[in-house]
Structure formats: structure tokens, C-alpha cells
Amino acid sequence: MGQETLIDGIRTKLGPDVEGVSSSFGDVVLTIRAGAVRPVMAALREPPFDYQVLLDLTCVDFAAGEGRFELVYHLYSLSRNVRLRLKASLPAADPAVGTLVGLWKNADWLEREVFDMFGVRFEGHPDLRRILTYEGFEGHALRKSYPWRLGQPRIPQKDEV
Amino acid sequence: METRIQREARPESMLLNMGPSHPAMHGTVRIMLELDAEKILNAEVEIGYLHRGFEKTCENKTYFNLLIYTDRLNYVSPQINNLGYAMTMEKMLGIAVPERAQLIRVLMSELSRVSDHLTCLAAMAMENGAFTVFLYMMKAREFLWDVIELTAGARMTTSYIRIGGVRADLHPDWRSSVATAVRETRKVLKDVSGLLDKNSIFLGRTRGVAAMSKEDALSYGWTGPCLRSTGIPYDVRKASPYLIYDRLSFEVPVGEFGDNYDRYSVRMREMEQSLRLLEQVAALIPDAPPLPAGPLIEPAEAIRRSRRQRPGERIRLSPNLEGYEKERLPGLTALDKPDALLGTGYGIAVPAKEDTYTTMEGLISHFLFFMSGKGIRPPKGDVYFSVEGGNGEVGFYIVSDGTDRPYRLHLRAPCFHVVAALEQLIKGRLIADVVPTFGSMNMIGGELDR
């Protein structure tokens, strides 16, 4: 399946959930509706699209300029050896999106990282808490509103396990 | 703060903490275990002890300056991180790298890959009690790092692979140095195979322990040797070849069961392939053309003469810039686009030092490359590019807003996905299985925690 037929196939299958198709430096980018992230991913994971691997998940903060966060998913299809980038825009105020836990096992940690760094809530995530920073860390470090060099308050030592 | 495992633990079971500072937790990671005698009922892995805000720092550095932070990601194979970042930038800038620089990059990548695998297996074997293997492998790594040290001047944080090419040419003695490294590493691999492959103690702790299915490996986003140990032959070098990998012949070894032994064995066989690649690429790299003969003048003298006329003689560079002579640069780095610095384009590489020291234009180019707001300024957009690192697919996702700093830079760290599966792998096994399982994963704190 060529890349163009594939994109056409995805658009036919997912209809209005796909808001746009673009290309950036040769990479195909699909923009999808934030409310439909989970059903779209579930469809893409199955044949004929067969994107079996969730390569990466991250987020970009456009809150200051454009008033939104942008989630960036990278999928990879082993059988067809192609990658696909999907983007979903979230409002800057209280960003939330459906979780992918249950579809991919690494979604658990990836979503915790985005939550930790950007404060995006993943609805339905079983254990959404910080991963790279610690409980008691104030703010979300990769937001543009978080200064580069900001001290954090001292926290009491953790309980012994 | 109560952790998940504390909430879920049965009252009669025992809770045990491994790490963050534990002899077997190379790097810092904390594994909390819920135990019934020696059996692990439940496990929780806590990471982030080495989090230093890599991505945030990059947003505040220029594209040229942030290269040094990529060295510190996977600090066992720093050159592959350099390569991943440099190639992502090259994809965005749309520049072609000279052939010689590509060959040198392959050489450096494979040296790094072998040293990465050596370090992983050495630590894994040592934690299983095979201290001899550790010493043998560290010895082999020294020979590999000798080549890197000759070339780049540093052993670990080299920043040798730059956007556009490489920093300097290879050392005049590189051929014999690479040949020694390959020969010695082969010897060590043979010795280690003899010590471990049929060693019943080692087999007992690795064979059939912490097996991963293909489906789960894909579901966890595993790449690299860990994915290949389950039998899936995915290698970025084969799947989407970069540099000149499509012209080289090598195989992608795979395992069968995805257990600790397969992860060990895949790494061992991959090193053999990397050594093959090293030999092939060494044969492909031509000898550096000799520099023009003639007297060299000191920079101060050149400046004095340049007040009246442009000096014709070549200028003596400081010894630590060896291999970086102006005549060599065209083979080593992509040249700037026309009007790169003074016009509307963008610079790619540091201008030749000879010009910077002695001519007005050279000095202006130098300042325009390093000045805030100038230098490397890729067009707007976002890009993802990945290379095969020691642990798997090392991917960089960069969002550019047209300025000299990335708006957002994200690293796809291969061992983040691998370590995410640790909880599942050790559940239901014995405490003693944690050590070889964790060892075979090759967790590298620098790229895991960023």
C-alpha cells in the first residue's frame, strides 16, 4: 500500500476525526480531533493500517502564542515499514485527552511523562502521577510558562518502604 | 507519600527496596518489591533520579551549543547520540554530508555500538559473579576508546559528530589503531563466549528467565537488541538505511525466546557484525590527501602581515586543532549555503579558524555563527529522525520556529520503553532474577531520565 492510498484509506475509515493531512520535511502528519484520539489509535493499530508500535508520545506547548497544547504521537508499522505522526490540539486551560493504556503497554509511562512535564490529564489512566520528577514538585517543567532556572521547595524525606 | 505498591500490598507480605543506590542498579533506579519469601509478588520501578531537564535546557540553547548535552544522554555510546541529533538537523536543513564524513560517522557509530554492548554485558556478567568477563570486556573497550581518543581527543563526551559533518579528520595513525581494536575485541569475544555460553551458572540465571513475547515487546515499544532477542529483526540501519549502511554488508542477529540469555547472545552476535562493519568501512575510507607543503606562519605574524596584504602562506594552527585545517574541511563538513551568514541563509559549520584568525570576513563569519539570534536557523516546522543506537531506536523530535533555538526538542529514548517492561518481567520470579534481568536491559540513566 503506497503512502497516498494509505492516507486516503485512513481518511475514508475515520472520516471527520481526521482534521487534516500535511507534510513536514518529508514526514506525513495527520491532525486528528482530540476527542477521538483513542478510537483513531485503536483503528490504526489494526489491519489494514497495522501500526503496531507506539514509538513515541510527546507534547508541545503553544499556550502562550496560540492558546493550545499539541500532543504528538509517533506510530510505526513493522509490516509496512512506515512511520506516521499524529497531532491533536488541546485547549491551554485544563488540557485533557483519552488514555491509550490498554492499547499499548508503553502508553502508561509515556502518558505519565507528558502529565509530569506538561500537566496534560489522560482520562482513564490507571495511575497518573509524576514519573521523572517527584511527588511534591511544583509546576510542570516543560511548559513555556515555567522558567528555565527555578528553584523548588524542599520536601520532607519520603517514607521508608 | 505512599507509593502504588504500598497501597496495593497484602498485609502479610514483605516490602523490599532495591536502589536507588544498589550495587546492581548501575545508574540510579529504584525497584520496590513485594515479597513472599524470595518470590516477587508485585514490583514497582521508580525512575527519574538522573533527571536533569535535558529537553528544557535544549530549548534555551542554540542548535550548535546543545550538541554537547546529547553526549550525556547515552554516555556509553555518545557518538550515536551526536549522530542522531546531527542527522535530524540535517534533515531539517536539507544538507548533504560529504562522503568522507559519512564514512567516518559509520566508523564512529560502530565503535560506539561495540563499546555500548561491551559495557552492558560486562556489567551484567559481573553482577552474575563473572568478574573475569567484566575485566576482559573493559580491556577490549579500552582499545576501542583509544581510537575515539585519537580521533576526538576525549573518550566519552566527545561532541565529535557535528551538524554538517564531523569536527576534524582522523588521526594519521587511525588505521593501525582500528585494526588493533578489532583484533583485540575479537579475542575478547571469543574468550567471553568460552566462559559464558555453556556455563551452567550463567545459563541457570539467564536461560528462560524473564522471557518476553513478541507481542508484548512490540506493545512496549521495544527496539534494538532487546526487540531482536524476541525474534523480530527490526533494525533502523536495515529498515530505513541512513549514511552508507545500505552499501555495507551485515546481518541482523535475532533471538528466539526473548529471555535474558537471548538478550546476551544477540548483543554478542551484534558485536561480531559491528566488527565486520568496522573492517569494511575502514577499507572504504581513503587516506587523507596530504596537506600542501610550504612554510607555516604564526597567527600573530599573519595578522601583522594582513594589515598590508592578504597573507599567502598557510597558518600554523594550535595542536589541538589538528585535523581541522582549512584544506581538509570540504571533505569533512557540508559547506555553508551561498551567502550563508551574511545573506538570508544560515550557517552550518564553524568557519575555518585560519580565516577567523587572519581576515576580517573570516572574523565576521565567526561572530555571525556564534552570535545570539544568528548561526544555525532551520526553517519552521517539525521533524523526527532516528538512528540505531546501542539500545535501540534513538529518535529526535525537533520543533523549529525559525529562530536559532529549538522551540521544542524531544528525545525518544530507547531504554525508557525497555525499562517500562521491567515490572512485568520480574513479577512472579525470584529476587535473584532481578539482577540479570535488569543487567540484560542495559538501562542507561542519562537517556532514561533525560
PDB file of N, CA and C in Angstrom, chain B residues 156-198:
ATOM      1  N   MET B 156      34.820   9.986  26.346  1.00  0.00           N
ATOM      2  CA  MET B 156      33.370   9.786  26.450  1.00  0.00           C
ATOM      3  C   MET B 156      32.583  10.936  25.846  1.00  0.00           C
ATOM      4  N   THR B 157      32.759  12.108  26.364  1.00  0.00           N
ATOM      5  CA  THR B 157      31.948  13.229  25.880  1.00  0.00           C
ATOM      6  C   THR B 157      32.725  13.929  24.774  1.00  0.00           C
ATOM      7  N   THR B 158      32.606  13.377  23.578  1.00  0.00           N
ATOM      8  CA  THR B 158      33.487  13.812  22.505  1.00  0.00           C
ATOM      9  C   THR B 158      32.938  14.966  21.687  1.00  0.00           C
ATOM     10  N   SER B 159      31.596  15.031  21.514  1.00  0.00           N
ATOM     11  CA  SER B 159      30.979  16.021  20.617  1.00  0.00           C
ATOM     12  C   SER B 159      31.679  16.040  19.262  1.00  0.00           C
ATOM     13  N   TYR B 160      32.030  14.877  18.772  1.00  0.00           N
ATOM     14  CA  TYR B 160      32.855  14.806  17.562  1.00  0.00           C
ATOM     15  C   TYR B 160      32.012  14.923  16.298  1.00  0.00           C
ATOM     16  N   ILE B 161      30.844  14.293  16.307  1.00  0.00           N
ATOM     17  CA  ILE B 161      29.977  14.377  15.132  1.00  0.00           C
ATOM     18  C   ILE B 161      29.149  15.648  15.248  1.00  0.00           C
ATOM     19  N   ARG B 162      29.320  16.515  14.262  1.00  0.00           N
ATOM     20  CA  ARG B 162      28.674  17.833  14.321  1.00  0.00           C
ATOM     21  C   ARG B 162      27.630  17.949  13.227  1.00  0.00           C
ATOM     22  N   ILE B 163      26.782  18.952  13.373  1.00  0.00           N
ATOM     23  CA  ILE B 163      25.816  19.230  12.315  1.00  0.00           C
ATOM     24  C   ILE B 163      26.601  19.547  11.050  1.00  0.00           C
ATOM     25  N   GLY B 164      26.330  18.831   9.972  1.00  0.00           N
ATOM     26  CA  GLY B 164      27.020  19.070   8.705  1.00  0.00           C
ATOM     27  C   GLY B 164      28.143  18.093   8.433  1.00  0.00           C
ATOM     28  N   GLY B 165      28.644  17.433   9.448  1.00  0.00           N
ATOM     29  CA  GLY B 165      29.752  16.504   9.198  1.00  0.00           C
ATOM     30  C   GLY B 165      30.391  16.053  10.480  1.00  0.00           C
ATOM     31  N   VAL B 166      31.704  16.064  10.496  1.00  0.00           N
ATOM     32  CA  VAL B 166      32.427  15.740  11.717  1.00  0.00           C
ATOM     33  C   VAL B 166      33.381  16.882  12.024  1.00  0.00           C
ATOM     34  N   ARG B 167      33.904  16.899  13.248  1.00  0.00           N
ATOM     35  CA  ARG B 167      34.677  18.050  13.666  1.00  0.00           C
ATOM     36  C   ARG B 167      36.034  18.113  12.979  1.00  0.00           C
ATOM     37  N   ALA B 168      36.735  16.988  12.909  1.00  0.00           N
ATOM     38  CA  ALA B 168      38.097  17.016  12.390  1.00  0.00           C
ATOM     39  C   ALA B 168      38.377  15.698  11.690  1.00  0.00           C
ATOM     40  N   ASP B 169      39.490  15.654  11.005  1.00  0.00           N
ATOM     41  CA  ASP B 169      39.833  14.427  10.297  1.00  0.00           C
ATOM     42  C   ASP B 169      40.393  13.397  11.265  1.00  0.00           C
ATOM     43  N   LEU B 170      40.465  12.156  10.782  1.00  0.00           N
ATOM     44  CA  LEU B 170      41.008  11.087  11.622  1.00  0.00           C
ATOM     45  C   LEU B 170      42.488  11.326  11.880  1.00  0.00           C
ATOM     46  N   HIS B 171      42.965  10.724  12.952  1.00  0.00           N
ATOM     47  CA  HIS B 171      44.381  10.826  13.290  1.00  0.00           C
ATOM     48  C   HIS B 171      45.215  10.073  12.251  1.00  0.00           C
ATOM     49  N   PRO B 172      46.430  10.511  11.940  1.00  0.00           N
ATOM     50  CA  PRO B 172      47.244   9.788  10.956  1.00  0.00           C
ATOM     51  C   PRO B 172      47.416   8.299  11.281  1.00  0.00           C
ATOM     52  N   ASP B 173      47.390   7.932  12.557  1.00  0.00           N
ATOM     53  CA  ASP B 173      47.600   6.526  12.929  1.00  0.00           C
ATOM     54  C   ASP B 173      46.313   5.729  13.081  1.00  0.00           C
ATOM     55  N   TRP B 174      45.209   6.238  12.553  1.00  0.00           N
ATOM     56  CA  TRP B 174      43.926   5.610  12.889  1.00  0.00           C
ATOM     57  C   TRP B 174      43.832   4.173  12.395  1.00  0.00           C
ATOM     58  N   ARG B 175      44.447   3.873  11.239  1.00  0.00           N
ATOM     59  CA  ARG B 175      44.278   2.530  10.669  1.00  0.00           C
ATOM     60  C   ARG B 175      44.803   1.444  11.596  1.00  0.00           C
ATOM     61  N   SER B 176      46.020   1.656  12.095  1.00  0.00           N
ATOM     62  CA  SER B 176      46.587   0.613  12.952  1.00  0.00           C
ATOM     63  C   SER B 176      45.799   0.542  14.257  1.00  0.00           C
ATOM     64  N   SER B 177      45.316   1.685  14.701  1.00  0.00           N
ATOM     65  CA  SER B 177      44.563   1.714  15.951  1.00  0.00           C
ATOM     66  C   SER B 177      43.242   0.943  15.817  1.00  0.00           C
ATOM     67  N   VAL B 178      42.542   1.149  14.690  1.00  0.00           N
ATOM     68  CA  VAL B 178      41.285   0.419  14.472  1.00  0.00           C
ATOM     69  C   VAL B 178      41.572  -1.069  14.335  1.00  0.00           C
ATOM     70  N   ALA B 179      42.651  -1.401  13.600  1.00  0.00           N
ATOM     71  CA  ALA B 179      42.974  -2.814  13.408  1.00  0.00           C
ATOM     72  C   ALA B 179      43.242  -3.485  14.754  1.00  0.00           C
ATOM     73  N   THR B 180      43.995  -2.803  15.631  1.00  0.00           N
ATOM     74  CA  THR B 180      44.256  -3.361  16.964  1.00  0.00           C
ATOM     75  C   THR B 180      42.957  -3.551  17.728  1.00  0.00           C
ATOM     76  N   ALA B 181      42.100  -2.529  17.682  1.00  0.00           N
ATOM     77  CA  ALA B 181      40.855  -2.611  18.442  1.00  0.00           C
ATOM     78  C   ALA B 181      40.014  -3.784  17.961  1.00  0.00           C
ATOM     79  N   VAL B 182      39.907  -3.963  16.639  1.00  0.00           N
ATOM     80  CA  VAL B 182      39.098  -5.061  16.107  1.00  0.00           C
ATOM     81  C   VAL B 182      39.709  -6.403  16.510  1.00  0.00           C
ATOM     82  N   ARG B 183      41.033  -6.503  16.386  1.00  0.00           N
ATOM     83  CA  ARG B 183      41.686  -7.773  16.702  1.00  0.00           C
ATOM     84  C   ARG B 183      41.492  -8.119  18.190  1.00  0.00           C
ATOM     85  N   GLU B 184      41.725  -7.146  19.046  1.00  0.00           N
ATOM     86  CA  GLU B 184      41.625  -7.414  20.483  1.00  0.00           C
ATOM     87  C   GLU B 184      40.190  -7.708  20.900  1.00  0.00           C
ATOM     88  N   THR B 185      39.240  -6.978  20.307  1.00  0.00           N
ATOM     89  CA  THR B 185      37.843  -7.219  20.675  1.00  0.00           C
ATOM     90  C   THR B 185      37.411  -8.617  20.241  1.00  0.00           C
ATOM     91  N   ARG B 186      37.846  -9.031  19.048  1.00  0.00           N
ATOM     92  CA  ARG B 186      37.517 -10.402  18.596  1.00  0.00           C
ATOM     93  C   ARG B 186      38.020 -11.432  19.607  1.00  0.00           C
ATOM     94  N   LYS B 187      39.269 -11.234  20.048  1.00  0.00           N
ATOM     95  CA  LYS B 187      39.849 -12.175  21.015  1.00  0.00           C
ATOM     96  C   LYS B 187      38.980 -12.234  22.260  1.00  0.00           C
ATOM     97  N   VAL B 188      38.608 -11.048  22.753  1.00  0.00           N
ATOM     98  CA  VAL B 188      37.824 -10.996  23.988  1.00  0.00           C
ATOM     99  C   VAL B 188      36.473 -11.661  23.787  1.00  0.00           C
ATOM    100  N   LEU B 189      35.842 -11.417  22.637  1.00  0.00           N
ATOM    101  CA  LEU B 189      34.527 -12.022  22.399  1.00  0.00           C
ATOM    102  C   LEU B 189      34.637 -13.545  22.396  1.00  0.00           C
ATOM    103  N   LYS B 190      35.731 -14.031  21.826  1.00  0.00           N
ATOM    104  CA  LYS B 190      35.913 -15.487  21.795  1.00  0.00           C
ATOM    105  C   LYS B 190      36.086 -16.017  23.225  1.00  0.00           C
ATOM    106  N   ASP B 191      36.915 -15.306  23.997  1.00  0.00           N
ATOM    107  CA  ASP B 191      37.123 -15.732  25.388  1.00  0.00           C
ATOM    108  C   ASP B 191      35.818 -15.704  26.175  1.00  0.00           C
ATOM    109  N   VAL B 192      35.061 -14.608  25.999  1.00  0.00           N
ATOM    110  CA  VAL B 192      33.827 -14.464  26.777  1.00  0.00           C
ATOM    111  C   VAL B 192      32.827 -15.538  26.376  1.00  0.00           C
ATOM    112  N   SER B 193      32.737 -15.821  25.075  1.00  0.00           N
ATOM    113  CA  SER B 193      31.860 -16.901  24.632  1.00  0.00           C
ATOM    114  C   SER B 193      32.245 -18.199  25.312  1.00  0.00           C
ATOM    115  N   GLY B 194      33.537 -18.454  25.364  1.00  0.00           N
ATOM    116  CA  GLY B 194      34.002 -19.675  26.000  1.00  0.00           C
ATOM    117  C   GLY B 194      33.661 -19.715  27.478  1.00  0.00           C
ATOM    118  N   LEU B 195      33.689 -18.546  28.125  1.00  0.00           N
ATOM    119  CA  LEU B 195      33.429 -18.515  29.561  1.00  0.00           C
ATOM    120  C   LEU B 195      31.944 -18.620  29.882  1.00  0.00           C
ATOM    121  N   LEU B 196      31.090 -18.037  29.039  1.00  0.00           N
ATOM    122  CA  LEU B 196      29.683 -17.902  29.429  1.00  0.00           C
ATOM    123  C   LEU B 196      28.711 -18.783  28.647  1.00  0.00           C
ATOM    124  N   ASP B 197      28.951 -18.988  27.366  1.00  0.00           N
ATOM    125  CA  ASP B 197      27.914 -19.590  26.522  1.00  0.00           C
ATOM    126  C   ASP B 197      27.382 -20.916  27.069  1.00  0.00           C
ATOM    127  N   LYS B 198      28.276 -21.730  27.617  1.00  0.00           N
ATOM    128  CA  LYS B 198      27.806 -23.027  28.117  1.00  0.00           C
ATOM    129  C   LYS B 198      28.038 -23.159  29.613  1.00  0.00           C
TER     130      LYS B 198
END
